[in-house]
CSV table of C-alpha atoms in Angstrom, one decimal:
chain,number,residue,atom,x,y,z
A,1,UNK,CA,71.2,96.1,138.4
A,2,UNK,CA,73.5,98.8,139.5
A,3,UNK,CA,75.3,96.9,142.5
A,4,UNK,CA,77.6,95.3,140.4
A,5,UNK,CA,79.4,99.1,138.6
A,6,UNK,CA,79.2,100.6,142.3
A,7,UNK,CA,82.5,98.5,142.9
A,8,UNK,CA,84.3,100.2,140.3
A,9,UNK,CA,84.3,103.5,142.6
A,10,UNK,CA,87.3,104.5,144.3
A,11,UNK,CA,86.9,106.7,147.6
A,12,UNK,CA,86.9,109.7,145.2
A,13,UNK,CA,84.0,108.6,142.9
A,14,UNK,CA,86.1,108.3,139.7
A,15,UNK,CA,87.1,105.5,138.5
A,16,UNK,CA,91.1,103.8,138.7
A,17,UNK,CA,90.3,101.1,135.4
A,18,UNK,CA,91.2,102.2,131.9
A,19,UNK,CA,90.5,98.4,130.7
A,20,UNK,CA,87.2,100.0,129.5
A,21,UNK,CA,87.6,103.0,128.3
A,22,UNK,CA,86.5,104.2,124.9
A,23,UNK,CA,86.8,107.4,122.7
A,24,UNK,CA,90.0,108.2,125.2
A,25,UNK,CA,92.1,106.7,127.7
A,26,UNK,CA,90.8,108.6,130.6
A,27,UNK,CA,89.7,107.9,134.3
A,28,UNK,CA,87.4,111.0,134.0
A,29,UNK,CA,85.7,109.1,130.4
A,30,UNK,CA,85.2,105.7,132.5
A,31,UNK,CA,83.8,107.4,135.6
A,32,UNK,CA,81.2,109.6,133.3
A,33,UNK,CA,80.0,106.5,131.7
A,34,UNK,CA,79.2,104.5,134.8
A,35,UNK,CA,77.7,107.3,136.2
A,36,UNK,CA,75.3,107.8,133.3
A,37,UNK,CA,74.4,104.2,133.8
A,38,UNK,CA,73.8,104.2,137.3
A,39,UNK,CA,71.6,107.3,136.5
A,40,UNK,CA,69.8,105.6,134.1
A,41,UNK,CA,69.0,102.6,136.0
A,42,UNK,CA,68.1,105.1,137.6
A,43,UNK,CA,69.6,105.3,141.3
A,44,UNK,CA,68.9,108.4,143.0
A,45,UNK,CA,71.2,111.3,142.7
A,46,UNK,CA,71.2,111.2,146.9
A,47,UNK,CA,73.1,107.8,146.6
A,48,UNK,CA,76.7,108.2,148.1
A,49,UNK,CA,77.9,106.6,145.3
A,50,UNK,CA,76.7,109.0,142.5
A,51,UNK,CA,77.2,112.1,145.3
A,52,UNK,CA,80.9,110.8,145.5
A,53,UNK,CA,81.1,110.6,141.3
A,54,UNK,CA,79.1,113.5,140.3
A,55,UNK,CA,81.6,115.4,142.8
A,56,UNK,CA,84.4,114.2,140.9
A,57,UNK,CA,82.9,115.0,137.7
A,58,UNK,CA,82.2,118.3,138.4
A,59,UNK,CA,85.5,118.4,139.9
A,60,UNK,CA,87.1,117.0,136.6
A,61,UNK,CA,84.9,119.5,133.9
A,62,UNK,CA,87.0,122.9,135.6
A,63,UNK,CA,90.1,121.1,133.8
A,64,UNK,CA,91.1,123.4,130.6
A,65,UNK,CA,90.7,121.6,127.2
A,66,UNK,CA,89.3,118.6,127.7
A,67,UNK,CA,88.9,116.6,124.4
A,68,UNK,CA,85.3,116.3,122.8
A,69,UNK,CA,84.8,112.5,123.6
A,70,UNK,CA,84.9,113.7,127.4
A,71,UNK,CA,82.7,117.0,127.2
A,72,UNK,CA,80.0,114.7,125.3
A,73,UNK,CA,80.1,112.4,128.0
A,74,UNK,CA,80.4,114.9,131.1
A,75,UNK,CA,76.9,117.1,129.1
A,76,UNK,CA,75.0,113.8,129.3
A,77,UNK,CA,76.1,112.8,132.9
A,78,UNK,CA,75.0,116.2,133.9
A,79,UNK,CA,72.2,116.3,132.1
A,80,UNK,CA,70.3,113.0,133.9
A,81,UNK,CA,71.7,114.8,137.2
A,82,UNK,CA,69.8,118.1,136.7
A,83,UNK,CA,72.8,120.2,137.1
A,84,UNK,CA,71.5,122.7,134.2
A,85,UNK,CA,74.8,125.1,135.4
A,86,UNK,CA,76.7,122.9,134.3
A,87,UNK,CA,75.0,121.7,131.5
A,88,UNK,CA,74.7,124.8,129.9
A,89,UNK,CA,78.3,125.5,130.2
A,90,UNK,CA,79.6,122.1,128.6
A,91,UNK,CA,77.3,122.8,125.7
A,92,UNK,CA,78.6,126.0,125.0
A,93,UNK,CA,82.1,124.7,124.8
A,94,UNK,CA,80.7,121.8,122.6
A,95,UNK,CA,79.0,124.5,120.0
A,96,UNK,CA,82.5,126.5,120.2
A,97,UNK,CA,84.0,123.2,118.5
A,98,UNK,CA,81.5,121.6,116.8
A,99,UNK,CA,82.1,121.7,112.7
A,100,UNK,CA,79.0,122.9,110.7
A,101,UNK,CA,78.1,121.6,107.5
A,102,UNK,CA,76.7,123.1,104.4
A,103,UNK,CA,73.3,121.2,104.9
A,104,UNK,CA,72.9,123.0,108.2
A,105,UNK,CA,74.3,119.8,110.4
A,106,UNK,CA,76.5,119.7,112.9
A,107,UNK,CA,78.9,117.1,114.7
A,108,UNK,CA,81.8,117.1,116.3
A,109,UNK,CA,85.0,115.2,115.6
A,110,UNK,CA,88.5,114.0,117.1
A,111,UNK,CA,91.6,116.4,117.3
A,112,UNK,CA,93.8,113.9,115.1
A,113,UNK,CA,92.2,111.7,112.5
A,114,UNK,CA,93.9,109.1,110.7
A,115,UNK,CA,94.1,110.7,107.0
A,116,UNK,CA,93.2,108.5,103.9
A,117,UNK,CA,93.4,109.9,100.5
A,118,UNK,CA,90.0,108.5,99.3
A,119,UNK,CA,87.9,109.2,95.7
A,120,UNK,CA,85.7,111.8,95.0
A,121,UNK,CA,82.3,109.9,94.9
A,122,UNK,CA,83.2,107.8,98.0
A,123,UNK,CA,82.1,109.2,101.4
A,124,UNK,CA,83.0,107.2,104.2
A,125,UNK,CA,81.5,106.2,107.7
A,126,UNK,CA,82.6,108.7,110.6
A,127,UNK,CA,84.9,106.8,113.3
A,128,UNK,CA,83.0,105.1,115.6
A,129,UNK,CA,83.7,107.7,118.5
A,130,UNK,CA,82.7,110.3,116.3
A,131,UNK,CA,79.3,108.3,116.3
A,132,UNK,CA,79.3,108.4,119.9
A,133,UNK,CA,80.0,112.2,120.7
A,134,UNK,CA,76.8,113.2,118.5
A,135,UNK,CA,74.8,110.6,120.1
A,136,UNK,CA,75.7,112.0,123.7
A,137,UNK,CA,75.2,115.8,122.6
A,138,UNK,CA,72.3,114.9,121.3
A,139,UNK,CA,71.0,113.1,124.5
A,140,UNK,CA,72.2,116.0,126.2
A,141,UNK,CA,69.7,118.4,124.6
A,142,UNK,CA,66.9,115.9,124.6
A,143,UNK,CA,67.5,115.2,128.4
A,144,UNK,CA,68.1,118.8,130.1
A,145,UNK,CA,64.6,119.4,130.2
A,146,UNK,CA,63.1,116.2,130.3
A,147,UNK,CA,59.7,116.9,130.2
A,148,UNK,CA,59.6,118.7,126.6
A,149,UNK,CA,62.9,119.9,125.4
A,150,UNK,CA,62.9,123.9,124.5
A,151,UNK,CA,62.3,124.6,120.9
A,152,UNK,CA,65.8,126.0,121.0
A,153,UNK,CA,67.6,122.3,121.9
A,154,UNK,CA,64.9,120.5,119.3
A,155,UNK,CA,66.4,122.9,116.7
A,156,UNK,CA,70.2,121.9,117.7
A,157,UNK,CA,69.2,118.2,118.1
A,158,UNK,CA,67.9,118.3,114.8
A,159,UNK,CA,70.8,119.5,113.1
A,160,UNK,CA,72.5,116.6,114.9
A,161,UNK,CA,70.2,114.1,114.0
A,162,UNK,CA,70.9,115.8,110.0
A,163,UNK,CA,74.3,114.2,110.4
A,164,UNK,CA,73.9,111.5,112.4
A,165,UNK,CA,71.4,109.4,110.3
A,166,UNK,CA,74.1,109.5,107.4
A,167,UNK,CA,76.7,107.3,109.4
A,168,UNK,CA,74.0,104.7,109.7
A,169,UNK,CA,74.5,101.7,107.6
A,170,UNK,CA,72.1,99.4,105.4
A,171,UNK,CA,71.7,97.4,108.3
A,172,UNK,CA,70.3,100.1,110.3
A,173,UNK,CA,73.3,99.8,112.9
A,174,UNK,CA,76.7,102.4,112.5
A,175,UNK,CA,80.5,101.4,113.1
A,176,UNK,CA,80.4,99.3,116.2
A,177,UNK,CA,78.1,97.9,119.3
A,178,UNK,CA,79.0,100.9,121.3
A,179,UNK,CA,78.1,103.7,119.1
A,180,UNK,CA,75.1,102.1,117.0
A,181,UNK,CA,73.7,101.7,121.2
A,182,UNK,CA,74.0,105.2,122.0
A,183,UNK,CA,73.1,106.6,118.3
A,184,UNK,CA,69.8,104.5,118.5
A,185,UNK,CA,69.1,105.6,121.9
A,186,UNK,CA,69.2,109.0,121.4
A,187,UNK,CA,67.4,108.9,117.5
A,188,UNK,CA,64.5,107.0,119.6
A,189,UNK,CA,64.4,109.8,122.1
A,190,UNK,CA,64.4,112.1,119.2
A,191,UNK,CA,62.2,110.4,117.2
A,192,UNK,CA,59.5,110.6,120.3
A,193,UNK,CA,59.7,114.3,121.0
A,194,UNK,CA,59.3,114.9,117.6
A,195,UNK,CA,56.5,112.9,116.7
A,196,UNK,CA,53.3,114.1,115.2
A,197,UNK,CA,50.6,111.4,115.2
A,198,UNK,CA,47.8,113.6,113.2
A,199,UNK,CA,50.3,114.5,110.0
A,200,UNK,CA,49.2,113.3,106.9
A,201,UNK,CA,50.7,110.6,104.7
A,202,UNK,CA,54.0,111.2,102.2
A,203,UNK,CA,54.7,110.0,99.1
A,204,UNK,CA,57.8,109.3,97.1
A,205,UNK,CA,58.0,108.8,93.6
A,206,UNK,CA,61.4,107.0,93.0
A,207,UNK,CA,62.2,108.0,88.7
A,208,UNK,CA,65.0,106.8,86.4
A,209,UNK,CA,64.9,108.4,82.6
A,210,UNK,CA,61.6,109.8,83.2
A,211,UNK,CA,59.9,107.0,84.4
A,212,UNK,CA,58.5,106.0,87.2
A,213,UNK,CA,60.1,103.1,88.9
A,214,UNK,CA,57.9,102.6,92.1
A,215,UNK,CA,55.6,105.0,93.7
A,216,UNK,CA,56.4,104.9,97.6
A,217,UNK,CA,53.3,105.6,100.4
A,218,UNK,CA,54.0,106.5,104.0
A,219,UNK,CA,51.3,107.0,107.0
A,220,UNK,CA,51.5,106.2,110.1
A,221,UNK,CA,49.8,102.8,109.3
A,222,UNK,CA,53.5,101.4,107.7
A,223,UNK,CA,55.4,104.0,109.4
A,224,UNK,CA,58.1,101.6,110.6
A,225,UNK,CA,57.6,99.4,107.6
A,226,UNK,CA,61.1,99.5,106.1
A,227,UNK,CA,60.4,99.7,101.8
A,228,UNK,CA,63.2,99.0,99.1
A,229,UNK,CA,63.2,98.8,95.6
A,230,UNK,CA,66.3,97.5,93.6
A,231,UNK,CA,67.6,100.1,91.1
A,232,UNK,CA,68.5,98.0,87.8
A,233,UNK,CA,70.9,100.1,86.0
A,234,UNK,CA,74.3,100.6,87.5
A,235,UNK,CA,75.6,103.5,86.9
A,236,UNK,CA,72.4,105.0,86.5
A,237,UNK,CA,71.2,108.2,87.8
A,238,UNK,CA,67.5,108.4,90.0
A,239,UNK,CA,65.2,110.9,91.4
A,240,UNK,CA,63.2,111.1,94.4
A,241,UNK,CA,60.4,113.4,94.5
A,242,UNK,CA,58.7,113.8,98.3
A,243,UNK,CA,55.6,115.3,98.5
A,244,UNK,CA,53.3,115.4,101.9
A,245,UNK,CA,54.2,116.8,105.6
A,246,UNK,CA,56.1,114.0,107.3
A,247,UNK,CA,59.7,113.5,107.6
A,248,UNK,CA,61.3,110.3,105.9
A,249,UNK,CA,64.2,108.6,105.9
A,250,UNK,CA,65.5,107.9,102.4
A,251,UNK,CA,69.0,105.6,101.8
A,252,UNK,CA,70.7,104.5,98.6
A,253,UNK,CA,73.2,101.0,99.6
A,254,UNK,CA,75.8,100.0,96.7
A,255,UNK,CA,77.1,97.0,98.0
A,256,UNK,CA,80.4,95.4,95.8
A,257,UNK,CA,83.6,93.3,97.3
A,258,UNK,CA,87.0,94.6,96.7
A,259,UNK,CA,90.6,93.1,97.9
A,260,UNK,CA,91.4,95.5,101.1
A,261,UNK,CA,94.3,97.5,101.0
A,262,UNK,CA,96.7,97.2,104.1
A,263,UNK,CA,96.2,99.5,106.9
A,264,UNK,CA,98.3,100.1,109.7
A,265,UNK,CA,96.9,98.1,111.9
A,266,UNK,CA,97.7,97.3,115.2
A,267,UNK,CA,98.1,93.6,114.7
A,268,UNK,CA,99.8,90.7,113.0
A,269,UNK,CA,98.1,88.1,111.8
A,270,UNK,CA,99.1,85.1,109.8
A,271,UNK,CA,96.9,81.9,108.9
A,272,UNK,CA,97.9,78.4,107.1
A,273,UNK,CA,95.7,75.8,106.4
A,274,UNK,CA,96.4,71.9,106.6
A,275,UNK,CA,97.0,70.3,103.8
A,276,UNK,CA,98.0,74.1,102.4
A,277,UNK,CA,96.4,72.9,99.1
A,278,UNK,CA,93.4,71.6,97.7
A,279,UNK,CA,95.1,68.7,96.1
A,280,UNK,CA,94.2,65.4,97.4
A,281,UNK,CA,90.5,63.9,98.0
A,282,UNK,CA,91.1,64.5,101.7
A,283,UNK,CA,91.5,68.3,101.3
A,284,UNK,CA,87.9,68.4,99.9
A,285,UNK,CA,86.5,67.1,102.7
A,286,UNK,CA,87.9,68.4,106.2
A,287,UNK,CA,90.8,70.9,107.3
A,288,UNK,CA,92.8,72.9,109.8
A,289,UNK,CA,93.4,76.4,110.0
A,290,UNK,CA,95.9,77.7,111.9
A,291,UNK,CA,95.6,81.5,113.0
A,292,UNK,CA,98.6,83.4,115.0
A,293,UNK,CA,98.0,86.8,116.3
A,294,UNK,CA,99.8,88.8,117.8
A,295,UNK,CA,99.4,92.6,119.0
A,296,UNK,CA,102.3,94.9,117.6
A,297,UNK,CA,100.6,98.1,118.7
A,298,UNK,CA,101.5,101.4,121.0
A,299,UNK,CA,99.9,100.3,124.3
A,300,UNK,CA,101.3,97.6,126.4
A,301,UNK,CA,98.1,95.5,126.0
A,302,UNK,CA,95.7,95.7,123.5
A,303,UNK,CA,91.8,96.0,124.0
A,304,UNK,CA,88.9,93.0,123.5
A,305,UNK,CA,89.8,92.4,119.5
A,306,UNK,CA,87.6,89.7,117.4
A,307,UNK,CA,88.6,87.2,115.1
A,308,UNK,CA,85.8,86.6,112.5
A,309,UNK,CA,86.2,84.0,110.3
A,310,UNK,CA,84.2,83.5,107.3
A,311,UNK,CA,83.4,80.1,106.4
A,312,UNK,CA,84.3,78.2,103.0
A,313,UNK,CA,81.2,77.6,101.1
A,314,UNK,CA,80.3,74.3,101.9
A,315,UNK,CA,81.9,74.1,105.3
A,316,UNK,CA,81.3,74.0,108.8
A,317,UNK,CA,83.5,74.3,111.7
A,318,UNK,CA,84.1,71.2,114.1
A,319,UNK,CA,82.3,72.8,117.5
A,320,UNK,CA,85.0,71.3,119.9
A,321,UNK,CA,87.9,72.3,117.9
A,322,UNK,CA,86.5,76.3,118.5
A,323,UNK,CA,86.0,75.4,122.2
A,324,UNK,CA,89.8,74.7,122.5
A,325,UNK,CA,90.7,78.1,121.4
A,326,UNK,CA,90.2,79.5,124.5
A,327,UNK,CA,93.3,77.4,125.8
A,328,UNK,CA,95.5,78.1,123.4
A,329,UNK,CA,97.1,81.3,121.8
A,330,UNK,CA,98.0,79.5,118.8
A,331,UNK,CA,94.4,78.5,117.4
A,332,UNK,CA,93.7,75.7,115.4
A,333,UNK,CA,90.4,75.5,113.5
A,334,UNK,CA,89.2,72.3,112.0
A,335,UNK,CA,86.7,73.0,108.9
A,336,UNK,CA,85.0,69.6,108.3
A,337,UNK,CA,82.6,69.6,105.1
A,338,UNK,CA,79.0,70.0,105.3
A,339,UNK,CA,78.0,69.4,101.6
A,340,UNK,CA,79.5,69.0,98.1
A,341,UNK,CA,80.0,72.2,96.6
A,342,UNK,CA,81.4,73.7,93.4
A,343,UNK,CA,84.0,76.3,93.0
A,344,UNK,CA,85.0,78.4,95.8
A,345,UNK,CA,84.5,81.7,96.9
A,346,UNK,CA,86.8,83.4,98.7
A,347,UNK,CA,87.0,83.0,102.3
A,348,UNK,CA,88.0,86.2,104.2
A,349,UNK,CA,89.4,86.4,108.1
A,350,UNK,CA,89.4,89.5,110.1
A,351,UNK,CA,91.0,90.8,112.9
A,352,UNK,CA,89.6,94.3,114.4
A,353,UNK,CA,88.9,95.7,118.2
A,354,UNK,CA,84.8,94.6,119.4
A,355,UNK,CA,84.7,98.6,119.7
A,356,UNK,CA,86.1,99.9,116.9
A,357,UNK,CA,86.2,98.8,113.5
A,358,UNK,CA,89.3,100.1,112.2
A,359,UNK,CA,92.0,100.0,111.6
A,360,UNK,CA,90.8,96.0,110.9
A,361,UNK,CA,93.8,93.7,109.2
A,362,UNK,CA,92.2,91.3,106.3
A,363,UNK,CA,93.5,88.2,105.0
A,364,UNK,CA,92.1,86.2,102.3
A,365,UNK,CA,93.9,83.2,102.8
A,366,UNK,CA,92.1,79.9,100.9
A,367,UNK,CA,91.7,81.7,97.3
A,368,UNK,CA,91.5,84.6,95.1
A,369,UNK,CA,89.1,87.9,95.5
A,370,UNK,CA,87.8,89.3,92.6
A,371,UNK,CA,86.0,93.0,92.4
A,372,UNK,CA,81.9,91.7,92.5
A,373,UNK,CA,79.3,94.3,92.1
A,374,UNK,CA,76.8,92.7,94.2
A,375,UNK,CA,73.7,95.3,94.6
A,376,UNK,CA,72.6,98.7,94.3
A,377,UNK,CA,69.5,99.4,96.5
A,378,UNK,CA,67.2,102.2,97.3
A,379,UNK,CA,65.7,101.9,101.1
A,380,UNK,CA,63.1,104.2,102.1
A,381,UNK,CA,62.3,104.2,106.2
A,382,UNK,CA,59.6,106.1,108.0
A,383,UNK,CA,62.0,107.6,110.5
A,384,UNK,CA,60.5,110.8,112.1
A,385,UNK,CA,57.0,111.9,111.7
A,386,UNK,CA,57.9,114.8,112.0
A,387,UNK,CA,56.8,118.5,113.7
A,388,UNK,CA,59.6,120.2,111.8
């Protein structure tokens, strides 16, 4: 499974692509992560390749203030090698920068940050990369001993895992493909050092106004049983009480549509749609879209970006129509009717990178948006039975 990354080694090890590169645009980032994945398929550290890349790893991690992304990367590259020298050295760089929360978390974030005023009682989602540089810390500590991590790196992997499990979304997944991989990967590793199979049960009593809405049991009969309970009043204000020895993963979701704001995104994109009205007995039953896009951003080429197009209730997109899109850099969508509908809701396209989020640019093209409180949910997941 390895053969086909060995090609992307130059004489040196490293690696001469920046076509995938993630958190930074960095030779030394691309090389670290195919070398973690030949390690973990795994081929042996004697391999001339890996000799080669480790070499210019090691090489690479003597370089003065290197960014985060790259020390997270180099830890956990080092770490499946069993080079515990260096290991121990990257980690204490990565403590000497990490940011330390009140709750006794830490993580670790990018030098410059995009700043967005934002209110009081919303807390958004850490950047994707910022997803990623936990994750690989944490795999780091969970993976320099390998056997049974010291009680020391369980302590710091914890306080990871504190902050981590708060980017995850309702969904169970975090900004994009390539950090919700690698934060899964390492919360699994986590979760199985950590486990305690003889720990009794724990219950949560979920309360509004004094009473008791639902009375929440967890063992390790329904331990991966995910439990929700709708909360009816919103706003409202609810209490969880937690009683018993096991470690739970409790989530509130408030789910509502709101017209985007513009963000300074690194595309353009415009879209029409033929006829441009819904006047006519035609234009209820079938058609086009027409979506230009063009990259307006700092690099000469952009990355792998998506187009996601939401579909008009009622309709379905005409299969060989998408098929042609691959020809054409002016795409034309047909939309032919699947069923008789009512009223329409709106109809959203966006544009955003496949490993990153945002910035994303939004376009409601085909009709209004209106603010819609949709849900307020309480989740309750089993996450760690926990020795802790």
């Amino acid at each position: 499974m390895g053969a086909p990354l060995l090609g992307f080694c130059d004489g040196n090890g490293c690696i001469p692509f920046s076509s995938l590169q993630g958190g930074v645009d960095s030779e030394i980032t691309l090389a670290a992560y195919i070398t973690i994945s030949l390690l973990e398929v795994p081929l042996p550290v004697t391999h001339s390749v890996l000799r080669n890349a480790l070499f210019c790893l090691e090489t690479a991690s003597q370089q003065k203030d290197l960014p985060v992304y790259t020390l997270a990367l180099l830890g956990y590259a080092f770490a499946l090698a069993h080079k515990e020298d260096k290991v121990a050295a990257i980690l204490q760089s990565l403590q000497e920068k990490a940011v330390k929360g009140d709750d006794g978390s830490i993580h670790w974030e990018r030098p410059v940050k995009p700043e967005a005023s934002q209110p009081f009682y919303y807390q958004p989602r850490a950047p994707s990369a910022e997803v990623e540089m936990a994750s690989y810390v944490l795999l780091t500590y969970l993976t320099r001993r390998p056997a049974q991590p010291h009680t020391d790196d369980l302590a710091e992997a914890t306080k990871i895992v504190t902050w981590l499990i708060k980017q995850q979304n309702p969904s169970g997944g975090f900004s994009s493909t390539q950090d919700t991989v690698v934060a899964l990967q390492a919360l699994a590793l986590y979760a199985g050092f950590t486990f305690a199979k003889n720990t009794a049960g724990t219950t949560v009593n979920l309360k509004s106004g004094g009473k008791t809405l639902r009375e929440f049991q967890v063992d390790n009969s329904n331990r991966l049983l995910l439990q929700c309970q709708a909360l009816p009043n919103v706003p409202g204000e609810y209490t969880a009480v937690v009683t018993g020895e096991s470690c739970i993963y409790l989530q509130t979701t408030l789910r509502y549509n709101v017209l985007p704001h513009p963000e300074d995104a690194p595309f353009a994109l415009t879209v029409s749609t033929i006829p441009d009205t819904c006047v006519g007995v035609k234009a209820h039953k079938e058609f086009d879209i027409a979506v230009n896009v063009s990259y307006v951003g700092k690099r000469l080429a952009s990355n792998m970006a998506i187009i996601k197009i939401k579909m008009v209730s009622g309709f379905a997109p005409n299969k060989p129509s998408v098929k042609k899109v691959m020809d054409n850099f002016y795409v034309n969508l047909f939309k032919k009717k699947a069923k008789t509908q009512g009223q329409f809701p709106p109809s959203p396209l966006r544009l955003y990178y496949y490993y990153s989020c945002h910035p994303s640019y939004y376009l409601f093209p085909l009709t209004t948006i209106t603010v819609l409180l949709v849900s307020l949910q309480f989740i309750l997941f089993y996450l760690f039975p926990s020795m802790i």
